[in-house]
CSV table of C-alpha atoms and ligand atoms in Angstrom, one decimal:
chain,number,residue,atom,x,y,z
I,1,MET,CA,12.0,-16.9,2.6
I,2,ASN,CA,8.2,-15.5,2.7
I,3,LYS,CA,7.8,-11.7,2.5
I,4,VAL,CA,4.9,-9.4,3.5
I,5,ILE,CA,4.8,-6.0,1.5
I,6,VAL,CA,3.3,-3.5,3.8
I,7,GLY,CA,2.5,0.0,3.0
I,8,ALA,CA,4.4,2.1,5.8
I,9,GLN,CA,2.7,5.7,5.3
I,10,TRP,CA,-1.1,6.0,4.2
I,11,GLY,CA,-0.9,4.3,1.0
I,12,ASP,CA,0.8,4.8,-2.4
I,13,GLU,CA,4.2,4.3,-1.3
I,14,GLY,CA,5.2,2.4,-4.5
I,15,LYS,CA,4.0,-0.9,-2.6
I,16,ALA,CA,3.3,-2.3,-6.6
I,17,LYS,CA,6.6,-1.8,-8.2
I,18,ILE,CA,8.4,-3.7,-5.4
I,19,THR,CA,5.8,-6.4,-5.2
I,20,ASP,CA,6.2,-6.4,-9.1
I,21,ILE,CA,9.8,-7.0,-8.6
I,22,LEU,CA,9.9,-9.4,-5.7
I,23,ALA,CA,7.4,-11.5,-7.4
I,24,ALA,CA,9.8,-12.8,-9.9
I,25,ASP,CA,11.3,-15.4,-7.3
I,26,ALA,CA,7.8,-15.7,-6.1
I,27,ASP,CA,5.5,-19.0,-6.8
I,28,LEU,CA,2.4,-17.6,-5.1
I,29,ILE,CA,1.5,-14.0,-4.9
I,30,ILE,CA,-1.5,-13.1,-2.4
I,31,ARG,CA,-3.4,-9.8,-2.2
I,32,TYR,CA,-5.0,-10.2,1.6
I,33,GLN,CA,-7.2,-7.2,2.5
I,34,GLY,CA,-8.5,-4.1,0.9
I,35,GLY,CA,-9.9,-4.1,-2.7
I,36,CYS,CA,-10.3,-1.8,-5.3
I,37,ASN,CA,-9.8,1.2,-3.2
I,38,ALA,CA,-5.9,0.4,-3.9
I,39,GLY,CA,-4.1,1.7,-6.8
I,40,HIS,CA,-1.2,0.1,-8.2
I,41,THR,CA,1.1,1.0,-10.6
I,42,VAL,CA,3.3,-1.2,-12.4
I,43,VAL,CA,6.0,0.0,-15.0
I,44,ALA,CA,7.3,-3.1,-17.0
I,45,ASP,CA,9.0,-3.3,-20.2
I,46,GLY,CA,8.0,0.2,-21.1
I,47,LYS,CA,4.2,-0.3,-20.4
I,48,THR,CA,2.1,1.3,-17.6
I,49,PHE,CA,-0.1,-1.5,-15.9
I,50,LYS,CA,-2.7,0.1,-13.2
I,51,PHE,CA,-4.1,-2.9,-10.6
I,52,HIS,CA,-6.5,-2.4,-8.2
I,53,LEU,CA,-7.3,-5.8,-6.6
I,54,ILE,CA,-5.5,-8.0,-9.1
I,55,PRO,CA,-2.1,-8.9,-7.4
I,56,SER,CA,1.0,-7.3,-8.9
I,57,GLY,CA,2.4,-9.9,-9.8
I,58,ILE,CA,0.0,-11.2,-12.6
I,59,LEU,CA,2.5,-9.9,-15.3
I,60,TYR,CA,4.8,-12.8,-14.8
I,61,LYS,CA,3.1,-16.2,-16.5
I,62,GLY,CA,3.4,-19.3,-14.7
I,63,LYS,CA,2.7,-17.8,-11.1
I,64,THR,CA,-0.4,-17.9,-8.8
I,65,CYS,CA,-2.4,-15.1,-7.9
I,66,PHE,CA,-4.6,-15.5,-5.3
I,67,ILE,CA,-7.4,-13.1,-3.9
I,68,GLY,CA,-7.8,-14.0,-0.3
I,69,ALA,CA,-10.5,-14.1,2.3
I,70,GLY,CA,-9.7,-10.5,3.6
I,71,THR,CA,-10.3,-8.5,0.9
I,72,VAL,CA,-13.5,-7.0,-0.8
I,73,ILE,CA,-14.4,-7.3,-4.0
I,74,LEU,CA,-16.7,-5.1,-6.5
I,75,PRO,CA,-18.0,-7.4,-9.4
I,76,GLU,CA,-18.1,-4.4,-12.1
I,77,SER,CA,-14.4,-3.4,-10.9
I,78,PHE,CA,-13.1,-7.2,-11.2
I,79,GLU,CA,-14.4,-7.6,-14.3
I,80,SER,CA,-13.3,-4.5,-16.4
I,81,GLU,CA,-9.6,-4.8,-14.7
I,82,VAL,CA,-9.6,-8.9,-15.5
I,83,GLY,CA,-10.7,-7.6,-19.3
I,84,GLY,CA,-8.3,-4.9,-19.5
I,85,LEU,CA,-5.4,-7.1,-18.7
I,86,ILE,CA,-6.8,-10.0,-21.0
I,87,ALA,CA,-7.0,-7.2,-23.7
I,88,GLN,CA,-3.1,-6.0,-23.4
I,89,GLY,CA,-2.4,-9.6,-24.1
I,90,ILE,CA,-2.1,-10.5,-19.9
I,91,ASP,CA,-2.2,-14.5,-19.5
I,92,VAL,CA,-4.5,-14.5,-16.3
I,93,SER,CA,-4.6,-18.4,-15.9
I,94,GLY,CA,-2.8,-18.5,-12.6
I,95,LEU,CA,-5.6,-15.9,-11.3
I,96,LYS,CA,-7.8,-17.2,-8.3
I,97,VAL,CA,-10.4,-15.4,-6.0
I,98,SER,CA,-11.1,-16.9,-2.3
I,99,PRO,CA,-15.0,-18.3,-2.4
I,100,LEU,CA,-14.8,-16.4,1.0
I,101,ALA,CA,-13.8,-13.3,0.0
I,102,SER,CA,-16.6,-10.6,0.4
I,103,VAL,CA,-18.6,-8.8,-2.2
I,104,THR,CA,-19.6,-5.1,-2.4
I,105,MET,CA,-23.0,-4.7,-3.8
I,106,PRO,CA,-24.4,-1.6,-5.0
I,107,TYR,CA,-25.9,-0.7,-1.7
I,108,HIS,CA,-22.5,-0.4,-0.4
I,109,VAL,CA,-21.3,1.4,-2.9
I,110,ALA,CA,-24.3,3.8,-2.5
I,111,ALA,CA,-23.8,4.1,1.1
I,112,ASP,CA,-20.3,5.0,1.1
I,113,ASP,CA,-18.9,8.1,2.9
I,114,PRO,CA,-22.1,10.1,1.7
I,115,ASP,CA,-20.8,13.4,3.2
I,116,GLY,CA,-17.1,13.1,2.3
I,117,LYS,CA,-16.0,13.3,5.6
I,118,ILE,CA,-13.5,10.7,5.2
I,119,GLY,CA,-12.9,11.4,1.8
I,120,SER,CA,-12.9,7.5,0.9
I,121,THR,CA,-12.6,6.0,-2.7
I,122,ARG,CA,-16.3,5.7,-2.7
I,123,LYS,CA,-15.9,2.3,-3.8
I,124,GLY,CA,-18.1,0.5,-1.1
I,125,ILE,CA,-15.5,-0.5,0.8
I,126,GLY,CA,-16.4,0.6,4.6
I,127,PRO,CA,-20.0,-0.7,4.2
I,128,THR,CA,-18.6,-3.8,2.7
I,129,TYR,CA,-16.5,-4.6,5.9
I,130,THR,CA,-19.4,-3.3,8.0
I,131,ASP,CA,-21.8,-6.0,6.7
I,132,LYS,CA,-19.2,-8.6,7.0
I,133,TYR,CA,-18.4,-7.8,10.7
I,134,ALA,CA,-22.5,-7.7,11.2
I,135,ARG,CA,-22.7,-11.0,10.0
I,136,LYS,CA,-25.0,-10.0,7.2
I,137,GLY,CA,-22.5,-9.6,4.3
I,138,VAL,CA,-22.3,-11.6,0.7
I,139,LYS,CA,-19.3,-13.5,0.3
I,140,ILE,CA,-18.3,-14.6,-3.1
I,141,GLN,CA,-19.7,-18.4,-2.7
I,142,ASP,CA,-23.0,-17.1,-2.0
I,143,LEU,CA,-23.6,-16.0,-5.5
I,144,PHE,CA,-23.2,-19.8,-6.2
I,145,GLU,CA,-26.4,-20.8,-4.5
I,146,PRO,CA,-29.0,-22.4,-6.0
I,147,ASP,CA,-31.6,-20.4,-5.2
I,148,ALA,CA,-29.6,-17.0,-5.7
I,149,PRO,CA,-31.5,-13.8,-7.1
I,150,GLU,CA,-30.9,-12.4,-10.4
I,151,LEU,CA,-27.9,-9.9,-9.6
I,152,TYR,CA,-26.2,-12.7,-8.0
I,153,GLN,CA,-26.1,-15.2,-11.0
I,154,LYS,CA,-25.0,-12.4,-13.0
I,155,TYR,CA,-22.0,-11.7,-10.4
I,156,ALA,CA,-21.7,-15.3,-10.6
I,157,LYS,CA,-21.1,-15.5,-14.2
I,158,ILE,CA,-18.2,-12.9,-13.7
I,159,PHE,CA,-16.3,-14.9,-11.0
I,160,GLU,CA,-17.1,-18.4,-12.2
I,161,PRO,CA,-13.6,-18.8,-14.3
I,162,TYR,CA,-11.3,-17.7,-11.5
I,163,VAL,CA,-13.1,-19.2,-8.2
I,164,CYS,CA,-10.6,-21.5,-6.3
I,165,TRP,CA,-13.3,-24.1,-4.5
I,166,ASP,CA,-10.2,-26.1,-4.1
I,167,TRP,CA,-8.0,-23.3,-2.3
I,168,GLN,CA,-7.2,-25.3,0.9
I,169,ASP,CA,-5.6,-27.6,-1.4
I,170,MET,CA,-3.9,-25.2,-3.6
I,171,LEU,CA,-2.4,-23.2,0.1
I,172,ARG,CA,-1.1,-26.8,1.1
I,173,ALA,CA,0.6,-27.7,-2.3
I,174,HIS,CA,2.4,-24.1,-2.3
I,175,LYS,CA,2.9,-24.6,1.8
I,176,ASN,CA,6.9,-25.1,0.9
I,177,ASP,CA,7.3,-22.6,-1.9
I,178,ARG,CA,8.0,-19.1,-2.5
I,179,ILE,CA,4.7,-16.9,-1.1
I,180,LEU,CA,4.8,-13.1,-1.2
I,181,PHE,CA,1.9,-11.2,0.3
I,182,GLU,CA,1.0,-7.7,-1.1
I,183,GLY,CA,-0.6,-5.3,1.0
I,184,ALA,CA,-2.8,-2.7,0.0
I,185,GLN,CA,-2.8,0.9,1.5
I,186,GLY,CA,-0.6,1.6,4.4
I,187,VAL,CA,-0.1,1.0,8.2
I,188,MET,CA,-1.7,4.9,9.3
I,189,LEU,CA,-5.0,3.7,7.3
I,190,ASP,CA,-5.1,0.7,9.3
I,191,VAL,CA,-8.4,0.2,11.0
I,192,ASP,CA,-6.9,-0.3,14.6
I,193,TYR,CA,-3.7,1.5,14.1
I,194,GLY,CA,-3.9,4.4,11.8
I,195,THR,CA,-5.6,7.9,11.9
I,196,TYR,CA,-9.1,6.7,13.1
I,197,PRO,CA,-11.7,7.4,11.7
I,198,PHE,CA,-9.5,8.7,8.8
I,199,VAL,CA,-8.6,5.3,7.7
I,200,THR,CA,-9.6,2.3,5.4
I,201,SER,CA,-11.8,-0.5,7.2
I,202,SER,CA,-9.6,-3.2,6.7
I,203,ASN,CA,-5.6,-4.2,8.6
I,204,PRO,CA,-2.9,-3.4,6.1
I,205,ILE,CA,-0.3,-4.1,8.8
I,206,GLY,CA,1.9,-6.8,8.7
I,207,GLY,CA,-0.4,-9.1,10.8
I,208,GLY,CA,-3.1,-8.3,8.2
I,209,ALA,CA,-1.5,-11.4,6.1
I,210,ALA,CA,-1.6,-13.8,8.6
I,211,VAL,CA,-5.5,-13.1,8.9
I,212,GLY,CA,-6.7,-12.7,5.1
I,213,SER,CA,-4.6,-14.8,3.2
I,214,GLY,CA,-5.6,-18.2,5.0
I,215,TYR,CA,-2.1,-18.7,6.0
I,216,GLY,CA,-1.0,-18.3,9.7
I,217,PRO,CA,1.6,-15.9,10.9
I,218,ALA,CA,4.5,-18.6,11.1
I,219,MET,CA,4.2,-18.5,7.2
I,220,ILE,CA,5.9,-14.9,7.3
I,221,ASP,CA,9.7,-14.4,7.2
I,222,GLU,CA,10.2,-10.7,6.4
I,223,VAL,CA,7.7,-8.2,6.4
I,224,ILE,CA,8.9,-5.3,4.0
I,225,GLY,CA,7.6,-1.8,4.7
I,226,VAL,CA,7.4,0.5,1.6
I,227,ALA,CA,8.1,4.2,2.4
I,228,LYS,CA,8.5,7.4,0.3
I,229,ALA,CA,11.6,9.3,0.8
I,230,TYR,CA,8.5,12.0,1.9
I,231,VAL,CA,5.3,11.4,2.9
I,232,THR,CA,2.1,11.9,0.7
I,233,ARG,CA,-2.0,10.9,1.7
I,234,VAL,CA,-5.1,11.4,-0.2
I,235,GLY,CA,-8.4,11.8,1.6
I,236,GLU,CA,-9.0,13.7,4.8
I,237,GLY,CA,-7.3,13.2,8.6
I,238,PRO,CA,-4.3,14.6,9.9
I,239,PHE,CA,-1.2,15.2,8.3
I,240,ILE,CA,1.4,16.7,10.9
I,241,THR,CA,4.6,17.2,8.1
I,242,GLU,CA,2.0,18.3,5.3
I,243,LEU,CA,3.4,21.1,3.1
I,244,ASP,CA,1.0,23.6,2.1
I,245,ASP,CA,3.4,25.8,0.4
I,246,GLU,CA,5.5,25.6,-2.9
I,247,THR,CA,7.7,23.0,-1.5
I,248,GLY,CA,4.8,20.5,-1.1
I,249,GLU,CA,3.7,21.5,-4.9
I,250,ASN,CA,7.2,20.6,-6.1
I,251,ILE,CA,6.6,17.7,-4.7
I,252,ARG,CA,3.2,16.9,-6.1
I,253,GLN,CA,4.5,17.8,-9.9
I,254,ILE,CA,7.9,16.1,-9.4
I,255,GLY,CA,6.9,12.9,-7.9
I,256,ALA,CA,3.7,13.0,-10.1
I,257,GLU,CA,1.2,12.5,-7.0
I,258,PHE,CA,-2.2,12.3,-8.6
I,259,GLY,CA,-4.2,9.0,-7.2
I,260,THR,CA,-4.1,6.2,-9.2
I,261,THR,CA,-7.9,5.3,-8.4
I,262,THR,CA,-9.3,8.8,-8.2
I,263,GLY,CA,-7.0,11.3,-9.9
I,264,ARG,CA,-6.8,13.4,-7.2
I,265,PRO,CA,-4.2,15.7,-6.1
I,266,ARG,CA,-1.9,14.2,-3.2
I,267,ARG,CA,-1.4,15.9,-0.3
I,268,CYS,CA,2.6,16.1,0.4
I,269,GLY,CA,5.2,16.7,3.0
I,270,TRP,CA,8.7,15.8,4.7
I,271,PHE,CA,9.3,12.2,5.9
I,272,ASP,CA,7.8,12.0,9.2
I,273,ALA,CA,10.2,9.7,11.5
I,274,VAL,CA,7.9,10.1,14.4
I,275,THR,CA,4.9,7.9,12.8
I,276,MET,CA,7.3,5.9,10.7
I,277,ARG,CA,8.8,4.5,14.0
I,278,TYR,CA,5.2,3.9,15.2
I,279,ALA,CA,4.6,2.0,11.8
I,280,VAL,CA,8.0,-0.2,12.1
I,281,LEU,CA,6.5,-1.1,15.5
I,282,VAL,CA,2.9,-1.9,14.7
I,283,GLY,CA,3.1,-2.9,11.0
I,284,GLY,CA,6.0,-5.4,12.2
I,285,LEU,CA,8.2,-4.3,9.5
I,286,THR,CA,11.4,-5.7,9.5
I,287,GLN,CA,13.3,-4.2,6.1
I,288,LEU,CA,12.2,-1.2,4.6
I,289,ALA,CA,12.0,-0.6,1.0
I,290,ILE,CA,12.7,3.6,0.3
I,291,THR,CA,11.1,4.8,-2.8
I,292,LYS,CA,10.8,8.2,-5.0
I,293,ILE,CA,14.3,9.3,-3.4
I,294,ASP,CA,14.8,10.6,-6.9
I,295,VAL,CA,12.4,13.0,-6.5
I,296,PHE,CA,14.6,14.8,-4.1
I,297,ASP,CA,17.7,14.9,-7.1
I,298,SER,CA,16.8,19.2,-7.7
I,299,PHE,CA,16.3,19.8,-4.1
I,300,ASP,CA,18.6,22.1,-2.1
I,301,GLU,CA,17.5,21.0,0.9
I,302,ILE,CA,15.7,17.9,2.7
I,303,LYS,CA,13.8,18.5,6.1
I,304,LEU,CA,13.5,15.4,8.1
I,305,CYS,CA,10.8,15.4,10.9
I,306,THR,CA,12.4,13.7,13.8
I,307,ALA,CA,10.2,14.6,17.0
I,308,TYR,CA,7.0,16.7,17.6
I,309,LYS,CA,6.7,19.8,20.0
I,310,ASP,CA,3.4,19.8,21.7
I,311,VAL,CA,2.6,23.6,21.8
I,312,ARG,CA,0.5,23.4,24.8
I,313,THR,CA,3.4,22.6,27.1
I,314,GLY,CA,6.6,22.8,25.0
I,315,GLU,CA,7.1,19.3,25.4
I,316,ILE,CA,9.0,17.1,22.7
I,317,CYS,CA,7.9,13.5,21.7
I,318,THR,CA,9.2,10.9,19.3
I,319,SER,CA,6.2,8.6,20.8
I,320,TYR,CA,3.0,8.8,18.0
I,321,PRO,CA,0.2,10.6,19.7
I,322,THR,CA,-2.4,8.0,18.3
I,323,ASN,CA,-5.5,10.2,19.2
I,324,VAL,CA,-6.2,12.5,16.2
I,325,ASN,CA,-7.9,15.1,18.4
I,326,SER,CA,-4.8,16.2,19.2
I,327,HIS,CA,-2.6,16.5,16.0
I,328,LYS,CA,-3.5,20.0,16.3
I,329,TYR,CA,-1.4,20.8,19.3
I,330,TYR,CA,1.6,19.0,17.7
I,331,GLU,CA,4.3,20.9,15.4
I,332,PRO,CA,7.3,19.2,13.9
I,333,VAL,CA,10.4,19.1,14.7
I,334,TYR,CA,12.8,19.1,11.4
I,335,GLU,CA,16.7,18.7,11.0
I,336,THR,CA,18.0,19.8,7.7
I,337,HIS,CA,19.9,17.6,5.3
I,338,ALA,CA,21.8,19.1,2.2
I,339,GLY,CA,20.7,17.7,-1.3
I,340,TRP,CA,22.8,16.0,-3.9
I,341,LYS,CA,22.3,18.2,-6.7
I,342,ARG,CA,22.3,15.6,-9.3
I,343,ASN,CA,20.4,13.1,-11.1
I,344,ILE,CA,20.3,9.4,-9.2
I,345,MET,CA,17.7,7.5,-11.3
I,346,GLY,CA,20.5,5.5,-13.5
I,347,ILE,CA,22.0,4.4,-10.2
I,348,ARG,CA,22.1,0.8,-9.1
I,349,LYS,CA,24.5,0.2,-6.5
I,350,TYR,CA,23.8,1.7,-3.5
I,351,GLU,CA,27.5,2.7,-3.1
I,352,ASP,CA,27.6,4.9,-6.2
I,353,LEU,CA,24.4,7.1,-4.4
I,354,PRO,CA,25.7,10.4,-3.8
I,355,PRO,CA,27.2,10.9,-0.3
I,356,ASN,CA,24.3,13.4,0.9
I,357,ALA,CA,21.8,10.6,-0.1
I,358,LYS,CA,23.7,8.2,1.5
I,359,LYS,CA,23.6,10.4,4.5
I,360,TYR,CA,19.9,10.6,4.4
I,361,LEU,CA,19.4,7.0,4.3
I,362,ALA,CA,21.3,6.2,7.0
I,363,ARG,CA,19.8,9.1,9.2
I,364,LEU,CA,16.5,7.0,8.5
I,365,GLU,CA,17.8,4.0,9.4
I,366,GLU,CA,19.4,5.3,12.3
I,367,LEU,CA,15.8,7.1,13.6
I,368,LEU,CA,13.7,3.8,12.5
I,369,GLU,CA,16.0,1.1,14.0
I,370,ILE,CA,15.3,-1.2,10.8
I,371,PRO,CA,17.7,-1.9,7.8
I,372,ILE,CA,17.0,-0.1,4.5
I,373,ALA,CA,17.0,-3.2,2.2
I,374,ILE,CA,15.6,-1.7,-1.0
I,375,VAL,CA,16.3,1.8,-2.5
I,376,SER,CA,14.4,2.5,-5.2
I,377,VAL,CA,15.3,5.4,-7.8
I,378,GLY,CA,12.5,5.5,-10.6
I,379,PRO,CA,9.2,3.8,-11.6
I,380,GLN,CA,10.6,1.0,-13.4
I,381,ARG,CA,12.1,-2.1,-12.5
I,382,ASP,CA,15.5,-1.7,-13.5
I,383,GLN,CA,15.6,1.6,-11.5
I,384,THR,CA,16.0,-0.3,-8.2
I,385,ILE,CA,18.8,-0.9,-5.6
I,386,PHE,CA,19.3,-4.1,-3.6
I,387,ARG,CA,21.4,-3.4,-0.6
I,388,GLY,CA,24.4,-5.5,-0.5
I,389,LYS,CA,24.0,-6.6,-4.3
T,401,LIG,P1,1.1,1.4,-4.3
T,401,LIG,O1,-0.3,2.1,-4.3
T,401,LIG,O2,2.0,1.8,-3.1
T,401,LIG,O3,1.5,0.6,-5.0
T,401,LIG,O4,1.6,3.1,-5.3
T,401,LIG,P2,1.0,3.6,-6.5
T,401,LIG,O5,1.1,3.0,-7.7
T,401,LIG,O6,-0.4,4.2,-6.4
T,401,LIG,O7,2.3,5.3,-6.6
T,401,LIG,C1,3.3,5.1,-6.7
T,401,LIG,C2,3.9,6.0,-7.6
T,401,LIG,O8,5.2,6.1,-7.9
T,401,LIG,C3,3.4,5.3,-9.2
T,401,LIG,O9,3.1,5.9,-10.1
T,401,LIG,C4,4.9,4.3,-9.8
T,401,LIG,O10,4.8,4.0,-10.4
T,401,LIG,C5,5.7,5.0,-8.7
T,401,LIG,N1,7.4,5.3,-8.4
T,401,LIG,C6,7.3,3.9,-7.2
T,401,LIG,N2,8.8,3.7,-7.3
T,401,LIG,C7,9.0,5.2,-7.9
T,401,LIG,C8,10.3,5.6,-7.7
T,401,LIG,O11,11.4,5.4,-7.0
T,401,LIG,N3,10.5,6.5,-8.1
T,401,LIG,C9,9.6,7.6,-9.0
T,401,LIG,N4,10.1,8.7,-9.7
T,401,LIG,N5,8.5,6.6,-9.1
T,401,LIG,C10,8.5,5.9,-8.3
T,402,LIG,P1,-3.2,2.3,-2.2
T,402,LIG,O1,-3.1,0.3,-1.8
T,402,LIG,C1,-3.7,5.8,-0.2
T,402,LIG,C2,-7.6,6.3,1.6
T,402,LIG,C3,-8.5,7.1,0.8
T,402,LIG,C4,-9.4,7.7,2.4
T,402,LIG,C5,-9.0,6.6,2.9
T,402,LIG,C6,-10.6,5.8,3.3
T,402,LIG,O2,-3.2,1.9,-3.7
T,402,LIG,O3,-1.8,2.3,-1.2
T,402,LIG,P2,-11.8,4.2,1.4
T,402,LIG,O4,-12.0,4.0,0.0
T,402,LIG,O5,-10.6,2.7,1.7
T,402,LIG,O6,-12.7,3.6,2.9
T,402,LIG,O7,-10.9,5.1,1.7
T,402,LIG,O8,-8.3,5.5,2.7
T,402,LIG,N1,-7.1,5.3,0.8
T,402,LIG,C7,-6.0,5.2,0.4
T,402,LIG,N2,-5.2,6.0,0.1
T,402,LIG,N3,-3.8,4.6,-1.0
T,402,LIG,C8,-4.6,3.5,-1.2
T,402,LIG,O9,-4.5,2.5,-1.6
T,402,LIG,C9,-5.7,3.9,-0.3
T,402,LIG,N4,-7.3,3.3,-0.2
T,402,LIG,C10,-7.7,4.0,0.5
T,402,LIG,O10,-8.2,8.5,0.2
T,402,LIG,O11,-8.8,8.8,2.6
T,403,LIG,MG1,-1.5,3.3,-4.5
């Protein structure tokens, strides 16, 4: 059973935690898009690990972790991430990089979002993808050309131990194994389907796995969308259920909503079922993992956006308006759910969740028309509920 992990909102949904858990039952873990704009946190055996480009499956010995052709790599960031893992005693012998992945050059970083309009992570992501599609990019394999300039040679040394020159044989050999595709960012940051232009420059949707990994769509059995029980966003762009008040601040503090890559405070708001229904569709999601529901443990009530009201016409809509210029005309329509007012972080069985938590989750399933397979009640590996187990 091969699975894709996809962020179902604007990133930081807890994808890495879910990837790390599911990686225990996978042989090959593949990052297929994005670069070190990602900040993926895994808490394992009491230690916190932060990944940017290295697949979150690296903590298990003996697994192959492949960084696919659809990714972009900032050499200095790759070097320090790998160095950090080695310093912590992590075995990186399973780490492999596609020779077809794109290299972020210093001029890409310099050209990234200079006026801060997008609020990018400033890791050169957009300019690297721009050059790739303009067919003037630099691929990992180019660094190894015999007449490569000095900087290329320096970068080649960094990648040399990890470049997977026989990646075709490697992928063929794993064809009947268990494969986990690890998405970065989220559906609403997708360059084609997200809140354009306030997006990243790659395809975090499930379909991206079939482009950026080297395997085709027939290799995918399940697409697991990871979503928080609320919504966060870093950087600029519309966010209809954003809370600029004490409740938003409460979510930020309790949920520790500060960026893994940039340290920026994340914008917080209520769960938006309109956006999520859209993400289920275009993300190709087949199941959901709902994370951070424990953040609501102390809340008296929890709001859930079920529709938008168009303030110009009074019309109620449940279909996502894709033109972000129109978003200022939409107000969230909320229903209110009673909180459960108890600590649920120790719960391990779905049946043992408080009735009000189960009601909230059941309502999400009803609105989104997709099963919730996993519920996460804390950052640690064991703070996870698998439905039906
Ligand atoms: P990713 O980018 O999707 O992998 O998510 P991040 O790692 O950027 O952010 C998710 C944060 O939430 C991390 O600090 C995780 O350790 C933490 N986290 C994940 N799942 C849960 C959960 O169920 N409850 C709580 N309280 N924290 C969680
Ligand atoms: P993970 O994988 C949250 C956001 C940036 C900015 C926009 C474009 O940890 O979920 P970019 O540097 O990609 O050109 O920035 O996308 N962004 C993320 N937000 N989580 C991420 O990754 C993100 N990667 C990029 O804040 O708004
Ligand atoms: Mg993150």
